[in-house]
PDB file of C-alpha atoms in Angstrom:
ATOM      1  CA  MET A 290      -0.034   0.012  -0.008  1.00 52.00           C
ATOM      2  CA  ALA A 291       1.506   3.287  -1.038  1.00 57.00           C
ATOM      3  CA  ARG A 292       1.132   6.260   1.032  1.00 61.00           C
ATOM      4  CA  GLU A 293       0.418   9.660  -0.636  1.00 59.00           C
ATOM      5  CA  PRO A 294       3.038  12.242   0.154  1.00 57.00           C
ATOM      6  CA  ARG A 295       1.618  14.706   2.619  1.00 59.00           C
ATOM      7  CA  ARG A 296       1.069  18.130   1.165  1.00 59.00           C
ATOM      8  CA  SER A 297       2.142  21.036   3.058  1.00 63.00           C
ATOM      9  CA  THR A 298      -0.366  23.498   3.959  1.00 72.00           C
ATOM     10  CA  ARG A 299       0.043  26.840   2.344  1.00 77.00           C
ATOM     11  CA  LEU A 300      -1.225  29.947   3.789  1.00 80.00           C
ATOM     12  CA  ASP A 301      -2.172  31.542   0.359  1.00 82.00           C
ATOM     13  CA  GLN A 302      -4.382  28.840  -0.664  1.00 81.00           C
ATOM     14  CA  PRO A 303      -7.686  27.982   0.991  1.00 80.00           C
ATOM     15  CA  ARG A 304      -8.182  24.675   2.790  1.00 79.00           C
ATOM     16  CA  GLU A 305      -9.756  21.815   1.304  1.00 79.00           C
ATOM     17  CA  VAL A 306     -13.285  21.371   2.613  1.00 77.00           C
ATOM     18  CA  ARG A 307     -13.792  17.903   4.059  1.00 76.00           C
ATOM     19  CA  ARG A 308     -16.956  16.253   3.896  1.00 79.00           C
ATOM     20  CA  THR A 309     -18.159  14.353   6.945  1.00 80.00           C
ATOM     21  CA  LEU A 310     -21.050  11.942   7.370  1.00 84.00           C
ATOM     22  CA  VAL A 311     -22.153  13.433  10.535  1.00 84.00           C
ATOM     23  CA  PRO A 312     -22.109  17.225  10.432  1.00 81.00           C
ATOM     24  CA  THR A 313     -20.581  18.701  13.652  1.00 82.00           C
ATOM     25  CA  PRO A 314     -22.992  20.899  15.594  1.00 83.00           C
ATOM     26  CA  THR A 315     -21.926  24.644  15.411  1.00 84.00           C
ATOM     27  CA  TYR A 316     -23.635  27.343  17.655  1.00 80.00           C
ATOM     28  CA  ASP A 317     -23.495  31.190  17.436  1.00 86.00           C
ATOM     29  CA  PRO A 318     -21.479  32.296  20.520  1.00 82.00           C
ATOM     30  CA  GLU A 319     -23.275  35.835  20.252  1.00 88.00           C
ATOM     31  CA  ALA A 320     -26.558  34.199  20.225  1.00 89.00           C
ATOM     32  CA  PHE A 321     -25.574  32.247  23.540  1.00 87.00           C
ATOM     33  CA  GLY A 322     -24.210  35.299  24.847  1.00 88.00           C
ATOM     34  CA  ARG A 323     -27.342  37.451  24.136  1.00 91.00           C
ATOM     35  CA  LEU A 324     -29.505  34.647  25.746  1.00 90.00           C
ATOM     36  CA  SER A 325     -27.190  34.450  28.723  1.00 89.00           C
ATOM     37  CA  GLU A 326     -27.754  38.199  29.231  1.00 92.00           C
ATOM     38  CA  ARG A 327     -31.522  38.142  28.858  1.00 94.00           C
ATOM     39  CA  ILE A 328     -31.447  35.386  31.629  1.00 92.00           C
ATOM     40  CA  ALA A 329     -29.010  37.139  33.938  1.00 91.00           C
ATOM     41  CA  ARG A 330     -31.254  40.314  33.567  1.00 93.00           C
ATOM     42  CA  PHE A 331     -34.381  38.449  34.390  1.00 94.00           C
ATOM     43  CA  ILE A 332     -32.661  36.609  37.297  1.00 91.00           C
ATOM     44  CA  GLY A 333     -31.621  40.006  38.776  1.00 88.00           C
ATOM     45  CA  THR A 334     -35.330  41.421  38.984  1.00 93.00           C
ATOM     46  CA  GLY A 335     -37.649  41.390  41.839  1.00 95.00           C
ATOM     47  CA  ARG A 336     -40.284  39.558  39.692  1.00 96.00           C
ATOM     48  CA  PHE A 337     -37.935  36.620  39.556  1.00 95.00           C
ATOM     49  CA  LEU A 338     -37.738  36.623  43.374  1.00 95.00           C
ATOM     50  CA  VAL A 339     -41.320  36.881  43.890  1.00 97.00           C
ATOM     51  CA  TYR A 340     -41.941  34.073  41.345  1.00 97.00           C
ATOM     52  CA  MET A 341     -39.082  31.740  42.954  1.00 96.00           C
ATOM     53  CA  THR A 342     -40.604  32.597  46.382  1.00 96.00           C
ATOM     54  CA  VAL A 343     -44.171  31.673  45.251  1.00 97.00           C
ATOM     55  CA  PHE A 344     -42.918  28.499  43.692  1.00 96.00           C
ATOM     56  CA  VAL A 345     -41.095  27.408  46.880  1.00 95.00           C
ATOM     57  CA  ILE A 346     -44.028  28.309  49.052  1.00 95.00           C
ATOM     58  CA  VAL A 347     -46.534  26.365  46.770  1.00 94.00           C
ATOM     59  CA  TRP A 348     -44.066  23.323  46.886  1.00 93.00           C
ATOM     60  CA  VAL A 349     -43.830  23.225  50.417  1.00 93.00           C
ATOM     61  CA  ILE A 350     -47.404  23.719  51.220  1.00 92.00           C
ATOM     62  CA  TRP A 351     -48.306  21.158  48.363  1.00 92.00           C
ATOM     63  CA  ASN A 352     -45.956  18.583  50.153  1.00 91.00           C
ATOM     64  CA  VAL A 353     -47.078  19.182  53.587  1.00 90.00           C
ATOM     65  CA  VAL A 354     -50.792  19.626  53.339  1.00 90.00           C
ATOM     66  CA  ALA A 355     -51.809  17.198  50.509  1.00 85.00           C
ATOM     67  CA  GLU A 356     -51.492  13.956  52.155  1.00 81.00           C
ATOM     68  CA  GLU A 357     -52.200  11.696  49.058  1.00 86.00           C
ATOM     69  CA  PHE A 358     -50.361  13.767  46.434  1.00 88.00           C
ATOM     70  CA  ILE A 359     -46.970  13.997  48.121  1.00 89.00           C
ATOM     71  CA  PHE A 360     -44.197  13.456  45.778  1.00 89.00           C
ATOM     72  CA  ASP A 361     -41.256  15.165  47.987  1.00 89.00           C
ATOM     73  CA  ASP A 362     -41.251  14.405  51.582  1.00 86.00           C
ATOM     74  CA  TYR A 363     -40.194  16.658  54.566  1.00 86.00           C
ATOM     75  CA  PRO A 364     -36.543  17.192  53.857  1.00 89.00           C
ATOM     76  CA  PHE A 365     -37.694  18.308  50.353  1.00 93.00           C
ATOM     77  CA  ILE A 366     -34.703  16.728  48.741  1.00 94.00           C
ATOM     78  CA  LEU A 367     -36.246  17.138  45.201  1.00 94.00           C
ATOM     79  CA  LEU A 368     -36.791  20.785  45.801  1.00 95.00           C
ATOM     80  CA  THR A 369     -33.122  21.246  46.948  1.00 96.00           C
ATOM     81  CA  LEU A 370     -31.861  19.355  43.988  1.00 96.00           C
ATOM     82  CA  MET A 371     -33.839  21.654  41.750  1.00 96.00           C
ATOM     83  CA  LEU A 372     -32.735  24.772  43.299  1.00 95.00           C
ATOM     84  CA  SER A 373     -29.112  23.819  43.358  1.00 96.00           C
ATOM     85  CA  LEU A 374     -29.379  22.791  39.596  1.00 96.00           C
ATOM     86  CA  GLN A 375     -30.953  26.426  38.915  1.00 94.00           C
ATOM     87  CA  ALA A 376     -28.106  27.943  40.924  1.00 94.00           C
ATOM     88  CA  SER A 377     -25.521  25.875  39.129  1.00 95.00           C
ATOM     89  CA  TYR A 378     -26.707  27.247  35.785  1.00 92.00           C
ATOM     90  CA  ALA A 379     -27.463  30.635  36.894  1.00 92.00           C
ATOM     91  CA  ALA A 380     -23.937  31.373  38.167  1.00 92.00           C
ATOM     92  CA  PRO A 381     -22.113  30.746  34.900  1.00 92.00           C
ATOM     93  CA  LEU A 382     -24.807  32.452  32.875  1.00 91.00           C
ATOM     94  CA  ILE A 383     -24.502  35.657  35.063  1.00 91.00           C
ATOM     95  CA  LEU A 384     -20.749  35.497  34.914  1.00 92.00           C
ATOM     96  CA  LEU A 385     -20.895  35.246  31.036  1.00 91.00           C
ATOM     97  CA  ALA A 386     -23.036  38.173  31.028  1.00 91.00           C
ATOM     98  CA  GLN A 387     -20.859  40.159  33.238  1.00 92.00           C
ATOM     99  CA  ASN A 388     -17.785  39.372  30.971  1.00 93.00           C
ATOM    100  CA  ARG A 389     -19.776  40.530  28.051  1.00 92.00           C
ATOM    101  CA  GLN A 390     -20.536  43.669  29.656  1.00 93.00           C
ATOM    102  CA  ALA A 391     -16.995  44.123  30.727  1.00 94.00           C
ATOM    103  CA  ASP A 392     -15.892  43.693  27.062  1.00 93.00           C
ATOM    104  CA  ARG A 393     -18.448  46.313  25.974  1.00 94.00           C
ATOM    105  CA  ASP A 394     -17.191  48.597  28.572  1.00 96.00           C
ATOM    106  CA  ARG A 395     -13.660  48.086  27.587  1.00 96.00           C
ATOM    107  CA  VAL A 396     -14.315  48.970  24.111  1.00 95.00           C
ATOM    108  CA  GLN A 397     -16.385  51.953  25.103  1.00 96.00           C
ATOM    109  CA  TYR A 398     -13.324  53.241  27.202  1.00 97.00           C
ATOM    110  CA  GLU A 399     -10.864  52.439  24.378  1.00 96.00           C
ATOM    111  CA  GLN A 400     -13.209  54.652  22.065  1.00 97.00           C
ATOM    112  CA  ASP A 401     -13.645  57.320  24.653  1.00 97.00           C
ATOM    113  CA  ARG A 402      -9.647  57.399  25.167  1.00 97.00           C
ATOM    114  CA  ALA A 403      -9.190  57.698  21.462  1.00 97.00           C
ATOM    115  CA  ARG A 404     -11.845  60.446  21.159  1.00 97.00           C
ATOM    116  CA  ALA A 405     -10.201  62.307  24.065  1.00 97.00           C
ATOM    117  CA  GLU A 406      -6.606  61.997  22.522  1.00 97.00           C
ATOM    118  CA  ARG A 407      -8.139  63.392  19.107  1.00 97.00           C
ATOM    119  CA  ASN A 408      -9.659  66.322  21.012  1.00 97.00           C
ATOM    120  CA  ILE A 409      -6.289  66.881  22.723  1.00 97.00           C
ATOM    121  CA  ALA A 410      -4.481  66.846  19.481  1.00 96.00           C
ATOM    122  CA  ASP A 411      -7.123  69.093  17.681  1.00 96.00           C
ATOM    123  CA  THR A 412      -6.781  71.565  20.902  1.00 96.00           C
ATOM    124  CA  ASP A 413      -2.941  71.616  20.562  1.00 96.00           C
ATOM    125  CA  TYR A 414      -3.306  72.371  16.668  1.00 96.00           C
ATOM    126  CA  LEU A 415      -5.687  74.997  17.336  1.00 96.00           C
ATOM    127  CA  THR A 416      -3.463  76.714  20.222  1.00 95.00           C
ATOM    128  CA  ARG A 417      -0.439  76.527  17.863  1.00 95.00           C
ATOM    129  CA  GLU A 418      -2.506  78.101  15.045  1.00 95.00           C
ATOM    130  CA  LEU A 419      -3.755  80.860  17.253  1.00 93.00           C
ATOM    131  CA  ALA A 420      -0.175  81.552  18.629  1.00 91.00           C
ATOM    132  CA  SER A 421       1.192  81.923  15.001  1.00 92.00           C
ATOM    133  CA  LEU A 422      -1.865  84.264  14.062  1.00 89.00           C
ATOM    134  CA  ARG A 423      -1.130  86.479  16.992  1.00 87.00           C
ATOM    135  CA  ILE A 424       2.636  86.437  16.026  1.00 87.00           C
ATOM    136  CA  ALA A 425       1.482  87.394  12.567  1.00 83.00           C
ATOM    137  CA  VAL A 426      -0.714  90.125  13.807  1.00 80.00           C
ATOM    138  CA  GLY A 427       1.996  91.297  15.865  1.00 76.00           C
ATOM    139  CA  ASP A 428       4.179  91.757  12.578  1.00 73.00           C
ATOM    140  CA  VAL A 429       1.435  93.741  10.770  1.00 75.00           C
ATOM    141  CA  ALA A 430       1.122  97.271  10.901  1.00 75.00           C
ATOM    142  CA  THR A 431      -1.961  98.525  13.151  1.00 78.00           C
ATOM    143  CA  ARG A 432      -3.997 101.498  12.243  1.00 84.00           C
ATOM    144  CA  ASP A 433      -2.756 103.472  15.310  1.00 86.00           C
ATOM    145  CA  PHE A 434       0.881 102.630  14.355  1.00 83.00           C
ATOM    146  CA  LEU A 435       0.180 103.998  10.651  1.00 86.00           C
ATOM    147  CA  ARG A 436      -1.361 107.011  11.854  1.00 92.00           C
ATOM    148  CA  SER A 437       1.406 107.832  14.052  1.00 92.00           C
ATOM    149  CA  GLU A 438       3.986 107.201  11.150  1.00 90.00           C
ATOM    150  CA  LEU A 439       1.782 109.276   8.908  1.00 92.00           C
ATOM    151  CA  ARG A 440       1.586 111.983  11.461  1.00 94.00           C
ATOM    152  CA  GLN A 441       5.425 111.958  12.012  1.00 94.00           C
ATOM    153  CA  LEU A 442       6.083 112.142   8.244  1.00 93.00           C
ATOM    154  CA  LEU A 443       3.668 115.079   7.824  1.00 93.00           C
ATOM    155  CA  ASP A 444       5.437 116.908  10.702  1.00 93.00           C
ATOM    156  CA  ASP A 445       8.723 116.328   8.963  1.00 92.00           C
ATOM    157  CA  LEU A 446       7.288 117.586   5.572  1.00 92.00           C
ATOM    158  CA  GLU A 447       6.018 120.832   7.383  1.00 91.00           C
ATOM    159  CA  GLU A 448       9.429 121.415   9.235  1.00 89.00           C
ATOM    160  CA  ARG A 449      11.046 121.374   5.740  1.00 89.00           C
ATOM    161  CA  ARG A 450       8.474 123.792   4.161  1.00 88.00           C
ATOM    162  CA  THR A 451       8.634 126.441   6.761  1.00 82.00           C
ATOM    163  CA  PRO A 452      11.654 128.636   6.730  1.00 71.00           C
ATOM    164  CA  GLU A 453      14.203 128.629   9.593  1.00 64.00           C
ATOM    165  CA  PRO A 454      14.646 131.857  11.327  1.00 65.00           C
ATOM    166  CA  ASP A 455      18.429 131.625  11.667  1.00 65.00           C
ATOM    167  CA  ARG A 456      19.182 131.109   7.987  1.00 58.00           C
ATOM    168  CA  PRO A 457      19.192 134.201   5.970  1.00 58.00           C
ATOM    169  CA  GLY A 458      16.878 134.335   2.775  1.00 55.00           C
ATOM    170  CA  GLY A 459      15.858 130.638   3.166  1.00 53.00           C
ATOM    171  CA  SER A 460      12.691 130.098   1.472  1.00 53.00           C
ATOM    172  CA  ALA A 461      10.925 126.696   0.961  1.00 50.00           C
ATOM    173  CA  GLY A 462      11.460 126.839  -2.777  1.00 51.00           C
ATOM    174  CA  GLU A 463      15.341 127.281  -2.656  1.00 51.00           C
ATOM    175  CA  ARG A 464      15.991 124.191  -0.317  1.00 48.00           C
ATOM    176  CA  ALA A 465      13.775 121.917  -2.489  1.00 44.00           C
TER     177      ALA A 465
END
């Protein structure tokens, strides 16, 4: 009997689909998680506590009062078994729901942190832009500066136009 050489698996090629006689059962983990959250949400309500209290009271009264229809005698072993079974399923479902909530909270915190970092980066950018605008405005001549310079030039021109008293025969036309 000759063996076929084993082919190496390559990452750039899809796997061969193997057909089996009995299909393997699959489940959607998200659907199971949503169901566990709904159960945990219901178990955490007052309505559930009232239902369980009424159930236990009816169970105890039924098995104490109804003499011919007793199915669980005084130590109520069947009731204890049912309640422990319910608790053994409730605890993991509650933990699963808490884990899913913790995952959602973690994702939300990461998104909030990223949003805060973007806001800080935007604020830093705007602060730098505002500082550069202030520097640029500081280099621009303002209205008051221009008025003072023009006033000084006008005063200089008027000084040149008026004759100086200590110079003989000096007129504005001769100096120009």
